[in-house]
């Protein structure tokens, strides 16, 4: 019995001749008993006589069976509708014809083509089932032949069998979902109201996940460390995977095998649980309204899910986007949200670099949440021409409908990299040279999709786009192909806020450029450059987009630390408040230098640090933390030593050093963008003295109270220890004669057994006449 | 801090030891000659020549007259401290790992490893000081065989008034034995698993009320000798090879460092070859003393608490005299708490 037909069209079964069943379907439905979850395997097979000879090989009474799970897989089957209805005579010809079409797409399973007949009329019913060997061919067949005109009267309607079942079994009447009970969401942003305006951070070490307040005095104060979960007993703990903060800091996301969970509020209560089996990476949108989760290695449909965070539902499921260009993980898909979460842009090109590759280590954006994701290749090199050379597009979808803006993607042939402006709906992308076309950096405005600026470039080997965090400037760091002896680097600097988007170019002679960083909310940028392979010292240059004396909009070199002042440095990290930059060397032997860019002076320097693999400012710019971490799930790791983190003030004073075995991650809780206007912020800065006194006093009091509390605890321990020791000492004294007897009458506490020497020391000031005499 | 560096050994130091008065400093190494130094001047007073294997442990009697040394050459030797004269050799069935004088210096105990068909043994020898050296017997008074080959004793000690033998094991256990009959003690406070890994050394406070352990599991424990209850735990991030209790302050000193075999793979600084100072009651580390370029294998503190000595895998013995700022350092918690 053909189950497909039974399932779909029960009314016609009676009239159909019994066609041979689709092979792979029958396997699961006819002879074999289907096991229900939890049913005992033995139950089915215990009555099967076991060959005497085999008996010795079968272990009896084993209970650790893996339950075989039968999942009928219909994803290789498609339904071709709107075929001509033909009589029995023409049946074979049509079969051959249809087979000819679909053989081109992929291999059809044996007996995989079925065209049912209507018994009564002897005519075909106008549709056929085709079962391919692979899901891939089925998908290709749908894409290739749906709406294909067989002839004038017959445009084929091709659907996957799975979809068809879904549609036909869908209830006709709408039954509303029962309203969910209203739950009070804990104050997600309450932590911002902290009386001392402290910042929070999360650490993962061993099996512990702990959220702390950063304290000006050093030792952090625990906020929540999974006590609730531990109290549940049975060896439970909060999270055994990585965790990450959302973009505005409202949620803490924990990874679990079954999906992700969001926690928030003062005591980190569970806010939502989003089921996504095998989730490997979760990315919040910029305002925390949406969340994208990816699973790995599963790359089938549903491996990328977009969630509405507040309602904790998957919006992608709701709109059931056919056109959602989901590509297997790591094969060149970029999901990027606009600053206001109105749009999500998806880049598609075989050249795009894997977005996750950059996430390991020190990357800003991804939150390091998914270091456990296996990294794909970082994209193909240039010049590697191929049939798909021209491919490349940016699809912009409107949230939350997830509909393609204007139903058309932005064509971006050869797309290599793109990014949203952090403050406007503006996308910058670049593509390399191809077929007489120069390489280019393009700025596209959304939603108009108008190209507002295009800069052609020549001899480009690589290009890196970096937005200044206020979206005022964009830097395209262009590495040119080697022409003479050296690779040249030029910085193409866009003044985005200006009419027409003015562009300036700075050529860097001493290459390569090792790091580039914009001053947050400022007009300056810093680069590390130069090639000094012998001493590993590099130049650091500071530029301003505005001339420091004339105030003209003109890119100016402020100064350069070179020659004697060149430093071993490979990473630049501006303070979020600007002015101060950390010149760091992150290597086996790391160093940190706190440098004041305004006064050209070093505030503090440490060059005796071991391998640092995480370095980040807190959101307020008060502290810098570095951490030595080890990857999770790695039982033997070279750097299991020295794990932990250090906290420095912005002047470079070490205030805390916490060492933990198996330290996996450190992450500052981000703050949402400030609600104050620029004017208000200026005012606060002006009145800083006033606030300073208040906070200083509070800090001191708090520190003192903490100290007293600590002393009380320690004092109690000391008293308890001393009492114990006194008892034991009394016991000893009572039996001391025994020891004296063993030492033949010698008592080493007897003073007469000692030669007593009195040493008097006196401090004499230099030049004392008594000393001179 | 004033430091004397003593270079008298050619291989890694295994044991450093002050005598009861603190005027003599003994050092032993993987080379074959235990050495004695003058603490005040740092002068090398002499060596004890005769062993043919590395020295694993040694003990000086209460009145500094006699020294026993244990060696990997399966021998324990009894020496006259003042002259360096070898009084007697006690041949064992396997490499000897520990030797310790009892209170009063009439007896000493040794432990040796299992070797070929011989089991590990704990032995007590009777060697009174006033007896004629000729009449001393190299046969043990008490012999305890450890039949379980999995259990390897590492060191042996005497408890208060010579009541028990305290034996430390490679698996982190300590057990007490009757020093007269050799029977293992049973009941409360007679054995305890103090560590997850090998116990490298144990040292006592003056009255033998507490002892401190040093173990490969990165920890040291302060233990009540009577009940074998762990009173305090000092956590580090490297194996601990030696630990001592300060006689004048609530401090303990821990010496250790990354295992010598993995040292070459890291920078010297990352090995943490430092003596760490912990507050003995609050279990908090408050200071470190650097100087060695190999893991510290042994530490001791002078009986007056004014100096401490560390020996290292690098072959140097460093004798440190504390400065006033350490000696007059007050407890961070005021007395009224």
PDB file of C-alpha atoms in Angstrom, chain A residues 458-582:
ATOM      1  CA  UNK A 458      43.391  49.801  -8.000  1.00  0.00           C
ATOM      2  CA  UNK A 459      45.854  47.001  -7.307  1.00  0.00           C
ATOM      3  CA  UNK A 460      43.966  46.034  -4.188  1.00  0.00           C
ATOM      4  CA  UNK A 461      44.998  42.960  -2.343  1.00  0.00           C
ATOM      5  CA  UNK A 462      42.917  43.431   0.755  1.00  0.00           C
ATOM      6  CA  UNK A 463      40.749  46.013   2.380  1.00  0.00           C
ATOM      7  CA  UNK A 464      39.394  46.385   5.864  1.00  0.00           C
ATOM      8  CA  UNK A 465      36.469  48.620   6.748  1.00  0.00           C
ATOM      9  CA  UNK A 466      36.386  50.204  10.193  1.00  0.00           C
ATOM     10  CA  UNK A 467      33.635  52.548  11.342  1.00  0.00           C
ATOM     11  CA  UNK A 468      34.211  55.067  14.051  1.00  0.00           C
ATOM     12  CA  UNK A 469      31.744  54.243  16.818  1.00  0.00           C
ATOM     13  CA  UNK A 470      29.689  57.413  16.305  1.00  0.00           C
ATOM     14  CA  UNK A 471      29.422  56.728  12.595  1.00  0.00           C
ATOM     15  CA  UNK A 472      31.146  59.983  11.697  1.00  0.00           C
ATOM     16  CA  UNK A 473      34.075  58.421   9.925  1.00  0.00           C
ATOM     17  CA  UNK A 474      34.808  55.306   8.000  1.00  0.00           C
ATOM     18  CA  UNK A 475      38.268  54.017   7.311  1.00  0.00           C
ATOM     19  CA  UNK A 476      39.023  51.656   4.480  1.00  0.00           C
ATOM     20  CA  UNK A 477      42.458  50.271   5.141  1.00  0.00           C
ATOM     21  CA  UNK A 478      43.624  49.200   1.709  1.00  0.00           C
ATOM     22  CA  UNK A 479      46.585  46.899   1.219  1.00  0.00           C
ATOM     23  CA  UNK A 480      47.868  47.237  -2.320  1.00  0.00           C
ATOM     24  CA  UNK A 481      49.464  44.490  -4.314  1.00  0.00           C
ATOM     25  CA  UNK A 482      53.216  44.448  -4.297  1.00  0.00           C
ATOM     26  CA  UNK A 483      54.462  46.634  -7.108  1.00  0.00           C
ATOM     27  CA  UNK A 484      58.046  47.457  -6.312  1.00  0.00           C
ATOM     28  CA  UNK A 485      59.577  45.866  -3.272  1.00  0.00           C
ATOM     29  CA  UNK A 486      56.990  46.679  -0.675  1.00  0.00           C
ATOM     30  CA  UNK A 487      53.324  46.337  -0.154  1.00  0.00           C
ATOM     31  CA  UNK A 488      51.760  49.722   0.143  1.00  0.00           C
ATOM     32  CA  UNK A 489      48.967  50.532   2.516  1.00  0.00           C
ATOM     33  CA  UNK A 490      46.643  53.455   2.136  1.00  0.00           C
ATOM     34  CA  UNK A 491      43.913  54.613   4.455  1.00  0.00           C
ATOM     35  CA  UNK A 492      40.836  55.918   2.653  1.00  0.00           C
ATOM     36  CA  UNK A 493      39.059  58.111   5.160  1.00  0.00           C
ATOM     37  CA  UNK A 494      35.403  58.978   4.587  1.00  0.00           C
ATOM     38  CA  UNK A 495      33.779  61.901   6.391  1.00  0.00           C
ATOM     39  CA  UNK A 496      30.362  60.326   6.411  1.00  0.00           C
ATOM     40  CA  UNK A 497      28.428  63.142   8.064  1.00  0.00           C
ATOM     41  CA  UNK A 498      29.459  65.668   5.459  1.00  0.00           C
ATOM     42  CA  UNK A 499      27.467  66.463   2.360  1.00  0.00           C
ATOM     43  CA  UNK A 500      28.792  64.433  -0.507  1.00  0.00           C
ATOM     44  CA  UNK A 501      30.919  62.402   1.870  1.00  0.00           C
ATOM     45  CA  UNK A 502      34.353  63.923   1.573  1.00  0.00           C
ATOM     46  CA  UNK A 503      37.220  61.526   1.188  1.00  0.00           C
ATOM     47  CA  UNK A 504      40.860  61.808   2.118  1.00  0.00           C
ATOM     48  CA  UNK A 505      43.708  59.423   1.704  1.00  0.00           C
ATOM     49  CA  UNK A 506      46.734  58.781   3.876  1.00  0.00           C
ATOM     50  CA  UNK A 507      49.580  56.669   2.599  1.00  0.00           C
ATOM     51  CA  UNK A 508      51.482  54.587   5.078  1.00  0.00           C
ATOM     52  CA  UNK A 509      55.047  53.943   3.983  1.00  0.00           C
ATOM     53  CA  UNK A 510      56.263  51.739   6.753  1.00  0.00           C
ATOM     54  CA  UNK A 511      54.115  48.666   6.351  1.00  0.00           C
ATOM     55  CA  UNK A 512      52.470  46.352   7.203  1.00  0.00           C
ATOM     56  CA  UNK A 513      49.832  47.952   9.377  1.00  0.00           C
ATOM     57  CA  UNK A 514      49.325  45.744  12.383  1.00  0.00           C
ATOM     58  CA  UNK A 515      46.413  47.416  14.061  1.00  0.00           C
ATOM     59  CA  UNK A 516      44.109  50.339  13.493  1.00  0.00           C
ATOM     60  CA  UNK A 517      41.775  51.913  16.048  1.00  0.00           C
ATOM     61  CA  UNK A 518      39.465  54.930  16.081  1.00  0.00           C
ATOM     62  CA  UNK A 519      39.249  56.969  19.233  1.00  0.00           C
ATOM     63  CA  UNK A 520      35.735  56.351  20.553  1.00  0.00           C
ATOM     64  CA  UNK A 521      33.582  59.433  20.051  1.00  0.00           C
ATOM     65  CA  UNK A 522      36.684  61.328  18.976  1.00  0.00           C
ATOM     66  CA  UNK A 523      38.382  62.533  15.859  1.00  0.00           C
ATOM     67  CA  UNK A 524      41.639  60.680  16.234  1.00  0.00           C
ATOM     68  CA  UNK A 525      42.891  57.301  15.250  1.00  0.00           C
ATOM     69  CA  UNK A 526      46.010  55.294  15.969  1.00  0.00           C
ATOM     70  CA  UNK A 527      47.864  52.727  13.916  1.00  0.00           C
ATOM     71  CA  UNK A 528      50.673  50.303  14.578  1.00  0.00           C
ATOM     72  CA  UNK A 529      52.860  49.895  11.560  1.00  0.00           C
ATOM     73  CA  UNK A 530      56.338  49.162  10.368  1.00  0.00           C
ATOM     74  CA  UNK A 531      58.317  46.078   9.675  1.00  0.00           C
ATOM     75  CA  UNK A 532      61.074  45.496  12.103  1.00  0.00           C
ATOM     76  CA  UNK A 533      61.520  41.797  12.197  1.00  0.00           C
ATOM     77  CA  UNK A 534      64.636  41.870  14.339  1.00  0.00           C
ATOM     78  CA  UNK A 535      63.611  43.697  17.435  1.00  0.00           C
ATOM     79  CA  UNK A 536      59.851  43.245  17.139  1.00  0.00           C
ATOM     80  CA  UNK A 537      59.408  46.921  17.751  1.00  0.00           C
ATOM     81  CA  UNK A 538      56.922  48.882  15.740  1.00  0.00           C
ATOM     82  CA  UNK A 539      55.951  52.473  15.221  1.00  0.00           C
ATOM     83  CA  UNK A 540      52.709  53.850  16.559  1.00  0.00           C
ATOM     84  CA  UNK A 541      51.212  56.874  14.777  1.00  0.00           C
ATOM     85  CA  UNK A 542      48.424  59.131  15.942  1.00  0.00           C
ATOM     86  CA  UNK A 543      46.383  61.040  13.378  1.00  0.00           C
ATOM     87  CA  UNK A 544      43.529  63.471  13.732  1.00  0.00           C
ATOM     88  CA  UNK A 545      40.693  64.048  11.296  1.00  0.00           C
ATOM     89  CA  UNK A 546      40.703  67.689  12.344  1.00  0.00           C
ATOM     90  CA  UNK A 547      43.789  69.861  12.252  1.00  0.00           C
ATOM     91  CA  UNK A 548      44.735  70.490  15.897  1.00  0.00           C
ATOM     92  CA  UNK A 549      45.602  74.159  15.487  1.00  0.00           C
ATOM     93  CA  UNK A 550      43.558  75.444  12.580  1.00  0.00           C
ATOM     94  CA  UNK A 551      40.496  73.325  13.331  1.00  0.00           C
ATOM     95  CA  UNK A 552      40.164  72.584   9.623  1.00  0.00           C
ATOM     96  CA  UNK A 553      38.788  69.304   8.451  1.00  0.00           C
ATOM     97  CA  UNK A 554      42.060  67.925   7.322  1.00  0.00           C
ATOM     98  CA  UNK A 555      43.729  64.648   8.205  1.00  0.00           C
ATOM     99  CA  UNK A 556      46.862  65.483  10.163  1.00  0.00           C
ATOM    100  CA  UNK A 557      49.625  63.369  11.602  1.00  0.00           C
ATOM    101  CA  UNK A 558      49.814  64.371  15.258  1.00  0.00           C
ATOM    102  CA  UNK A 559      52.962  62.485  16.142  1.00  0.00           C
ATOM    103  CA  UNK A 560      54.635  59.191  15.706  1.00  0.00           C
ATOM    104  CA  UNK A 561      56.378  56.940  18.191  1.00  0.00           C
ATOM    105  CA  UNK A 562      59.208  55.652  16.052  1.00  0.00           C
ATOM    106  CA  UNK A 563      62.905  55.006  16.038  1.00  0.00           C
ATOM    107  CA  UNK A 564      64.004  54.933  19.666  1.00  0.00           C
ATOM    108  CA  UNK A 565      60.397  55.275  20.733  1.00  0.00           C
ATOM    109  CA  UNK A 566      59.202  52.284  18.712  1.00  0.00           C
ATOM    110  CA  UNK A 567      57.677  49.692  20.945  1.00  0.00           C
ATOM    111  CA  UNK A 568      56.951  45.997  21.029  1.00  0.00           C
ATOM    112  CA  UNK A 569      53.216  46.353  20.495  1.00  0.00           C
ATOM    113  CA  UNK A 570      50.576  44.588  18.447  1.00  0.00           C
ATOM    114  CA  UNK A 571      47.240  45.711  19.804  1.00  0.00           C
ATOM    115  CA  UNK A 572      45.644  49.106  20.341  1.00  0.00           C
ATOM    116  CA  UNK A 573      42.834  49.608  22.764  1.00  0.00           C
ATOM    117  CA  UNK A 574      41.400  53.088  23.275  1.00  0.00           C
ATOM    118  CA  UNK A 575      39.614  53.818  26.479  1.00  0.00           C
ATOM    119  CA  UNK A 576      35.865  54.259  25.842  1.00  0.00           C
ATOM    120  CA  UNK A 577      36.364  57.827  27.062  1.00  0.00           C
ATOM    121  CA  UNK A 578      39.155  58.523  24.614  1.00  0.00           C
ATOM    122  CA  UNK A 579      42.488  60.214  25.395  1.00  0.00           C
ATOM    123  CA  UNK A 580      44.003  57.122  26.963  1.00  0.00           C
ATOM    124  CA  UNK A 581      45.100  54.200  24.856  1.00  0.00           C
ATOM    125  CA  UNK A 582      46.569  50.897  25.856  1.00  0.00           C
TER     126      UNK A 582
END
